Tab-separated table of C-alpha atoms in Angstrom:
chain	number	residue	atom	x	y	z
A	1	MET	CA	-60.715	121.642	-166.360
A	2	GLY	CA	-64.008	121.119	-168.459
A	3	LEU	CA	-66.059	119.973	-165.645
A	4	GLN	CA	-65.212	122.905	-163.371
A	5	GLY	CA	-68.248	123.682	-161.090
A	6	LYS	CA	-70.094	120.159	-161.846
A	7	THR	CA	-70.984	117.687	-159.461
A	8	VAL	CA	-70.770	114.142	-160.581
A	9	LEU	CA	-72.177	111.100	-158.748
A	10	ILE	CA	-70.358	107.719	-159.557
A	11	THR	CA	-71.589	104.329	-158.542
A	12	GLY	CA	-68.858	101.630	-157.909
A	13	ALA	CA	-66.213	104.029	-157.550
A	14	ALA	CA	-64.030	101.958	-155.070
A	15	ARG	CA	-61.943	100.293	-157.897
A	16	GLY	CA	-61.462	99.678	-161.405
A	17	ILE	CA	-63.574	101.944	-163.998
A	18	GLY	CA	-65.125	103.555	-161.199
A	19	ARG	CA	-62.142	105.044	-159.788
A	20	ALA	CA	-60.677	105.905	-163.113
A	21	CYS	CA	-63.546	107.895	-163.933
A	22	ALA	CA	-63.522	109.574	-160.455
A	23	VAL	CA	-59.923	110.933	-160.768
A	24	ARG	CA	-60.511	111.847	-164.174
A	25	VAL	CA	-63.574	114.066	-163.590
A	26	ALA	CA	-61.755	115.364	-160.314
A	27	GLU	CA	-58.806	116.418	-162.658
A	28	GLU	CA	-61.336	118.270	-165.062
A	29	GLY	CA	-62.404	120.230	-161.838
A	30	ALA	CA	-65.719	118.402	-160.576
A	31	ASP	CA	-66.691	117.953	-156.991
A	32	VAL	CA	-67.452	114.029	-156.709
A	33	VAL	CA	-70.061	111.774	-155.063
A	34	LEU	CA	-68.132	108.195	-154.593
A	35	THR	CA	-70.614	105.173	-153.822
A	36	ASP	CA	-69.927	101.723	-153.451
A	37	ILE	CA	-71.250	98.759	-151.822
A	38	ALA	CA	-68.084	98.461	-149.645
A	39	ASP	CA	-68.914	94.821	-148.474
A	40	ASP	CA	-68.693	91.338	-149.706
A	41	GLN	CA	-72.228	89.795	-150.397
A	42	PRO	CA	-72.579	86.209	-150.025
A	43	GLU	CA	-74.696	85.644	-153.481
A	44	ILE	CA	-71.602	87.324	-155.239
A	45	PRO	CA	-68.813	84.667	-155.586
A	46	TYR	CA	-66.068	87.141	-155.515
A	47	SER	CA	-64.729	89.793	-153.291
A	48	LEU	CA	-66.233	93.365	-153.961
A	49	GLY	CA	-65.100	96.658	-153.281
A	50	THR	CA	-64.207	97.711	-149.910
A	51	ALA	CA	-64.611	100.718	-147.862
A	52	GLU	CA	-60.919	101.123	-147.805
A	53	GLN	CA	-60.677	101.066	-151.761
A	54	LEU	CA	-63.435	103.678	-151.858
A	55	GLU	CA	-61.586	105.957	-149.191
A	56	GLN	CA	-58.322	105.454	-151.684
A	57	THR	CA	-60.379	106.785	-154.443
A	58	ALA	CA	-61.662	109.622	-152.401
A	59	GLU	CA	-57.986	110.658	-151.554
A	60	LEU	CA	-56.951	110.351	-155.241
A	61	CYS	CA	-59.797	112.871	-155.964
A	62	ARG	CA	-58.792	115.208	-153.204
A	63	GLU	CA	-55.372	115.322	-154.346
A	64	ASN	CA	-56.731	117.009	-157.375
A	65	GLY	CA	-58.537	119.441	-155.586
A	66	ALA	CA	-62.104	117.796	-155.548
A	67	SER	CA	-64.776	118.153	-152.827
A	68	VAL	CA	-65.694	114.438	-152.094
A	69	LEU	CA	-68.834	112.912	-150.363
A	70	LEU	CA	-68.659	108.957	-149.586
A	71	ALA	CA	-71.414	106.705	-149.371
A	72	ALA	CA	-71.956	102.935	-148.807
A	73	VAL	CA	-74.683	101.967	-151.265
A	74	ASP	CA	-75.999	98.860	-152.458
A	75	VAL	CA	-77.819	99.854	-155.708
A	76	ARG	CA	-80.435	96.933	-155.025
A	77	SER	CA	-81.714	99.042	-151.974
A	78	PRO	CA	-83.997	101.888	-153.206
A	79	SER	CA	-83.603	103.836	-149.772
A	80	ALA	CA	-79.808	103.493	-149.667
A	81	VAL	CA	-79.720	105.098	-153.161
A	82	GLN	CA	-82.228	107.846	-152.353
A	83	SER	CA	-80.390	108.590	-149.187
A	84	ALA	CA	-77.044	109.078	-151.039
A	85	VAL	CA	-78.649	111.347	-153.632
A	86	SER	CA	-80.181	113.538	-150.878
A	87	ALA	CA	-77.044	113.734	-149.064
A	88	ALA	CA	-75.325	114.921	-152.369
A	89	VAL	CA	-77.855	117.544	-152.863
A	90	ASP	CA	-77.896	118.733	-149.384
A	91	ARG	CA	-74.127	118.848	-149.686
A	92	PHE	CA	-73.416	120.549	-153.246
A	93	GLY	CA	-76.939	121.657	-154.323
A	94	ARG	CA	-76.950	119.841	-157.506
A	95	ILE	CA	-76.033	116.822	-159.521
A	96	ASP	CA	-74.929	117.391	-162.883
A	97	VAL	CA	-73.619	113.893	-164.146
A	98	LEU	CA	-74.184	110.532	-163.032
A	99	ILE	CA	-71.959	107.677	-164.128
A	100	ASN	CA	-73.985	104.428	-163.318
A	101	ASN	CA	-70.743	102.094	-163.006
A	102	ALA	CA	-71.733	99.598	-160.370
A	103	GLY	CA	-72.005	96.244	-161.607
A	104	ILE	CA	-70.899	92.530	-161.166
A	105	GLY	CA	-69.686	90.091	-163.720
A	106	ALA	CA	-70.502	86.850	-161.696
A	107	PRO	CA	-72.481	84.332	-160.946
A	108	ALA	CA	-71.543	83.297	-164.492
A	109	GLY	CA	-69.690	80.346	-166.069
A	110	LYS	CA	-72.312	77.970	-166.942
A	111	ALA	CA	-74.968	77.310	-169.744
A	112	THR	CA	-78.117	79.102	-169.720
A	113	HIS	CA	-80.249	76.492	-168.305
A	114	ASP	CA	-77.958	76.079	-165.324
A	115	PHE	CA	-78.365	79.301	-163.625
A	116	THR	CA	-80.551	79.066	-160.641
A	117	GLU	CA	-83.315	81.756	-160.110
A	118	ASP	CA	-81.406	83.335	-157.319
A	119	GLU	CA	-78.005	83.622	-159.684
A	120	TRP	CA	-79.963	85.014	-162.379
A	121	ARG	CA	-81.911	87.646	-160.356
A	122	VAL	CA	-78.676	89.009	-158.482
A	123	VAL	CA	-76.904	89.676	-161.856
A	124	LEU	CA	-80.011	91.577	-163.367
A	125	ASP	CA	-80.757	93.363	-159.755
A	126	VAL	CA	-77.546	94.897	-159.624
A	127	ASN	CA	-76.560	95.301	-163.304
A	128	LEU	CA	-80.067	96.504	-164.831
A	129	SER	CA	-82.411	97.418	-162.038
A	130	GLY	CA	-79.461	98.966	-160.034
A	131	PRO	CA	-78.982	101.699	-162.810
A	132	TRP	CA	-82.784	102.107	-163.016
A	133	ARG	CA	-83.160	102.767	-159.367
A	134	VAL	CA	-80.264	105.408	-159.364
A	135	ILE	CA	-81.590	107.173	-162.521
A	136	THR	CA	-84.922	107.250	-160.633
A	137	ALA	CA	-83.341	109.105	-157.548
A	138	VAL	CA	-81.386	111.307	-159.686
A	139	ALA	CA	-83.580	112.314	-162.669
A	140	PRO	CA	-85.750	114.472	-160.550
A	141	VAL	CA	-82.819	116.611	-159.474
A	142	MET	CA	-81.899	116.775	-163.230
A	143	VAL	CA	-85.464	117.852	-164.208
A	144	ALA	CA	-85.550	120.471	-161.684
A	145	GLN	CA	-82.047	121.971	-162.953
A	146	GLN	CA	-83.207	121.404	-166.483
A	147	SER	CA	-79.683	119.783	-167.073
A	148	GLY	CA	-77.688	116.754	-166.735
A	149	SER	CA	-75.826	114.018	-168.290
A	150	ILE	CA	-76.496	110.383	-167.526
A	151	ILE	CA	-73.773	107.822	-168.443
A	152	ASN	CA	-74.433	103.982	-168.020
A	153	VAL	CA	-71.630	101.952	-168.196
A	154	ALA	CA	-72.618	98.794	-170.294
A	155	SER	CA	-70.275	96.417	-172.010
A	156	THR	CA	-69.470	94.959	-175.316
A	157	ALA	CA	-71.658	92.192	-173.741
A	158	GLY	CA	-74.642	94.478	-174.454
A	159	LEU	CA	-74.022	94.363	-178.068
A	160	VAL	CA	-73.000	90.607	-178.706
A	161	GLY	CA	-73.667	87.401	-176.969
A	162	TYR	CA	-70.965	85.546	-174.749
A	163	ARG	CA	-71.106	81.930	-173.881
A	164	TYR	CA	-71.717	81.002	-170.220
A	165	PHE	CA	-72.603	84.581	-169.264
A	166	ALA	CA	-76.313	84.550	-170.409
A	167	GLY	CA	-77.242	86.717	-167.126
A	168	TYR	CA	-74.631	89.302	-167.494
A	169	VAL	CA	-75.287	89.482	-171.215
A	170	ALA	CA	-79.095	90.012	-170.837
A	171	SER	CA	-78.398	92.519	-168.211
A	172	LYS	CA	-76.131	94.715	-170.268
A	173	HIS	CA	-78.337	94.399	-173.367
A	174	GLY	CA	-81.183	95.614	-170.952
A	175	LEU	CA	-79.088	98.460	-169.818
A	176	ILE	CA	-78.514	99.808	-173.529
A	177	GLY	CA	-82.374	99.778	-173.883
A	178	LEU	CA	-83.111	101.721	-170.861
A	179	THR	CA	-80.557	104.200	-171.950
A	180	LYS	CA	-82.162	104.756	-175.267
A	181	SER	CA	-85.867	104.879	-173.845
A	182	ALA	CA	-84.582	107.160	-170.924
A	183	ALA	CA	-82.824	109.316	-173.523
A	184	LEU	CA	-86.417	109.989	-175.261
A	185	ASP	CA	-87.994	110.774	-171.945
A	186	TYR	CA	-85.529	113.362	-170.847
A	187	ALA	CA	-84.615	114.979	-174.238
A	188	PRO	CA	-87.015	117.568	-173.884
A	189	LEU	CA	-85.576	118.657	-170.469
A	190	ASN	CA	-81.802	119.219	-171.615
A	191	ILE	CA	-80.901	115.766	-169.796
A	192	ARG	CA	-78.628	113.477	-172.018
A	193	VAL	CA	-78.517	109.678	-171.467
A	194	ASN	CA	-76.033	107.522	-173.191
A	195	ALA	CA	-74.125	104.273	-172.766
A	196	LEU	CA	-70.448	103.134	-172.848
A	197	CYS	CA	-69.751	99.916	-173.900
A	198	PRO	CA	-66.066	98.802	-172.815
A	199	GLY	CA	-64.457	95.789	-174.367
A	200	PRO	CA	-61.846	93.708	-172.644
A	201	VAL	CA	-60.331	95.864	-170.046
A	202	ARG	CA	-56.728	95.421	-168.390
A	203	ASP	CA	-56.789	94.460	-164.701
A	204	ASP	CA	-54.704	97.718	-163.824
A	205	PRO	CA	-53.221	97.525	-160.435
A	206	ALA	CA	-53.257	101.367	-160.208
A	207	VAL	CA	-57.236	101.359	-159.882
A	208	ASP	CA	-57.299	98.042	-158.360
A	209	GLY	CA	-58.639	96.340	-161.496
A	210	HIS	CA	-60.248	92.808	-161.244
A	211	MET	CA	-62.680	91.940	-163.762
A	212	THR	CA	-60.316	89.701	-166.011
A	213	ALA	CA	-59.367	87.601	-162.951
A	214	VAL	CA	-63.270	87.622	-162.290
A	215	VAL	CA	-64.231	86.299	-165.859
A	216	ALA	CA	-61.213	83.854	-165.609
A	217	ASP	CA	-62.509	82.350	-162.337
A	218	ALA	CA	-65.867	81.818	-163.646
A	219	LEU	CA	-64.705	79.684	-166.668
A	220	GLY	CA	-62.126	77.913	-164.776
A	221	ILE	CA	-59.179	78.948	-166.400
A	222	SER	CA	-56.005	80.781	-165.400
A	223	PHE	CA	-55.808	84.752	-165.466
A	224	GLU	CA	-53.137	84.047	-168.204
A	225	GLU	CA	-55.435	82.141	-170.443
A	226	GLN	CA	-58.091	84.785	-170.038
A	227	VAL	CA	-55.512	87.482	-171.033
A	228	ALA	CA	-54.596	85.698	-174.051
A	229	VAL	CA	-58.191	85.176	-175.150
A	230	ASP	CA	-59.002	88.798	-174.672
A	231	LEU	CA	-55.913	89.914	-176.682
A	232	GLU	CA	-57.014	87.586	-179.604
A	233	SER	CA	-60.455	89.170	-179.547
A	234	VAL	CA	-59.363	92.755	-180.231
A	235	PRO	CA	-57.829	93.786	-183.563
A	236	THR	CA	-55.346	96.044	-181.869
A	237	LYS	CA	-53.935	93.269	-179.955
A	238	SER	CA	-53.867	95.577	-177.037
A	239	LEU	CA	-56.790	95.635	-173.966
A	240	VAL	CA	-58.794	98.654	-172.723
A	241	ASP	CA	-57.195	100.529	-170.032
A	242	PRO	CA	-59.797	102.268	-167.564
A	243	ALA	CA	-58.507	105.190	-168.296
A	244	ASP	CA	-59.689	104.836	-171.895
A	245	VAL	CA	-63.055	104.259	-170.521
A	246	ALA	CA	-62.669	107.060	-168.184
A	247	GLY	CA	-61.679	109.584	-171.076
A	248	ALA	CA	-64.937	108.646	-173.107
A	249	ALA	CA	-66.818	109.372	-169.723
A	250	VAL	CA	-65.461	112.857	-169.381
A	251	TRP	CA	-66.405	113.590	-172.753
A	252	LEU	CA	-69.859	112.491	-172.477
A	253	ALA	CA	-70.150	114.560	-169.163
A	254	GLY	CA	-68.806	117.684	-170.441
A	255	ASP	CA	-70.419	120.324	-172.762
A	256	ASP	CA	-68.546	119.249	-176.089
A	257	SER	CA	-70.998	116.508	-175.904
A	258	ARG	CA	-74.224	118.493	-175.655
A	259	LYS	CA	-75.945	117.084	-178.835
A	260	VAL	CA	-75.161	113.416	-177.928
A	261	THR	CA	-77.923	111.593	-176.253
A	262	GLY	CA	-79.448	108.239	-176.709
A	263	THR	CA	-76.255	106.483	-178.303
A	264	VAL	CA	-73.880	103.931	-177.425
A	265	ILE	CA	-69.995	104.443	-177.457
A	266	THR	CA	-67.596	101.280	-177.580
A	267	VAL	CA	-64.317	101.763	-176.174
A	268	ASP	CA	-63.356	98.190	-177.025
A	269	ALA	CA	-60.137	98.269	-179.073
A	270	GLY	CA	-61.918	97.258	-182.139
A	271	PHE	CA	-63.498	94.398	-180.691
A	272	SER	CA	-67.112	95.265	-182.269
A	273	ALA	CA	-65.828	96.093	-185.699
A	274	ARG	CA	-65.674	92.392	-186.505
């Protein structure tokens, strides 16, 4: 129960890594504020997390004793982000941890010059400007508390390039830069900012995982072919589970990592060691 008494806000909590993180922090004693867009968007070429999936995440957290606040939030909307943060403070009085997990994997699947302005914009707006918007809303709460941990979920795409994913790669590289700069801004105030870089993550049905399928669709190959490519890319020959990423997030959220800030932690089955 290493997070007993803490309040954790998680974006993109309806499924995947977001749900895994939510359940783990609930198991560790935290109360949770769970947000997701909970609606499909015409400019994003796959189905997004739903209100039903967000409620399922909430129920799993309640089963572990957590108090839960839900909010439908598009991280492209400053007003929606601020409303959720205000509601969290009204309900719990504080926000101790932010897990900036909301993100999209497509539009993708084409050479850099083939992306349209709108395709480029939406990926950067969600994956880079979105986390910045949430930080701008949460940071004043943490500054007033003189404490907090901000965890940005980036990707190994923030460390290397990936063919046909220029927008996604650029957004995740940018998120790591944001992490390091924000860490310096808030270090004197006892607020830590770190990034997690998952490698190829298994589409775990227990958390409604879907990103391998999104990548396969973007590249025009089968799900099985993409899994084979992912397995070949990791020295362990086993994919990352969402629970593996959640475990690292719990450590960054807790007091055992109190001297860790401005760093990037890979959870990638050895992918980045090559």
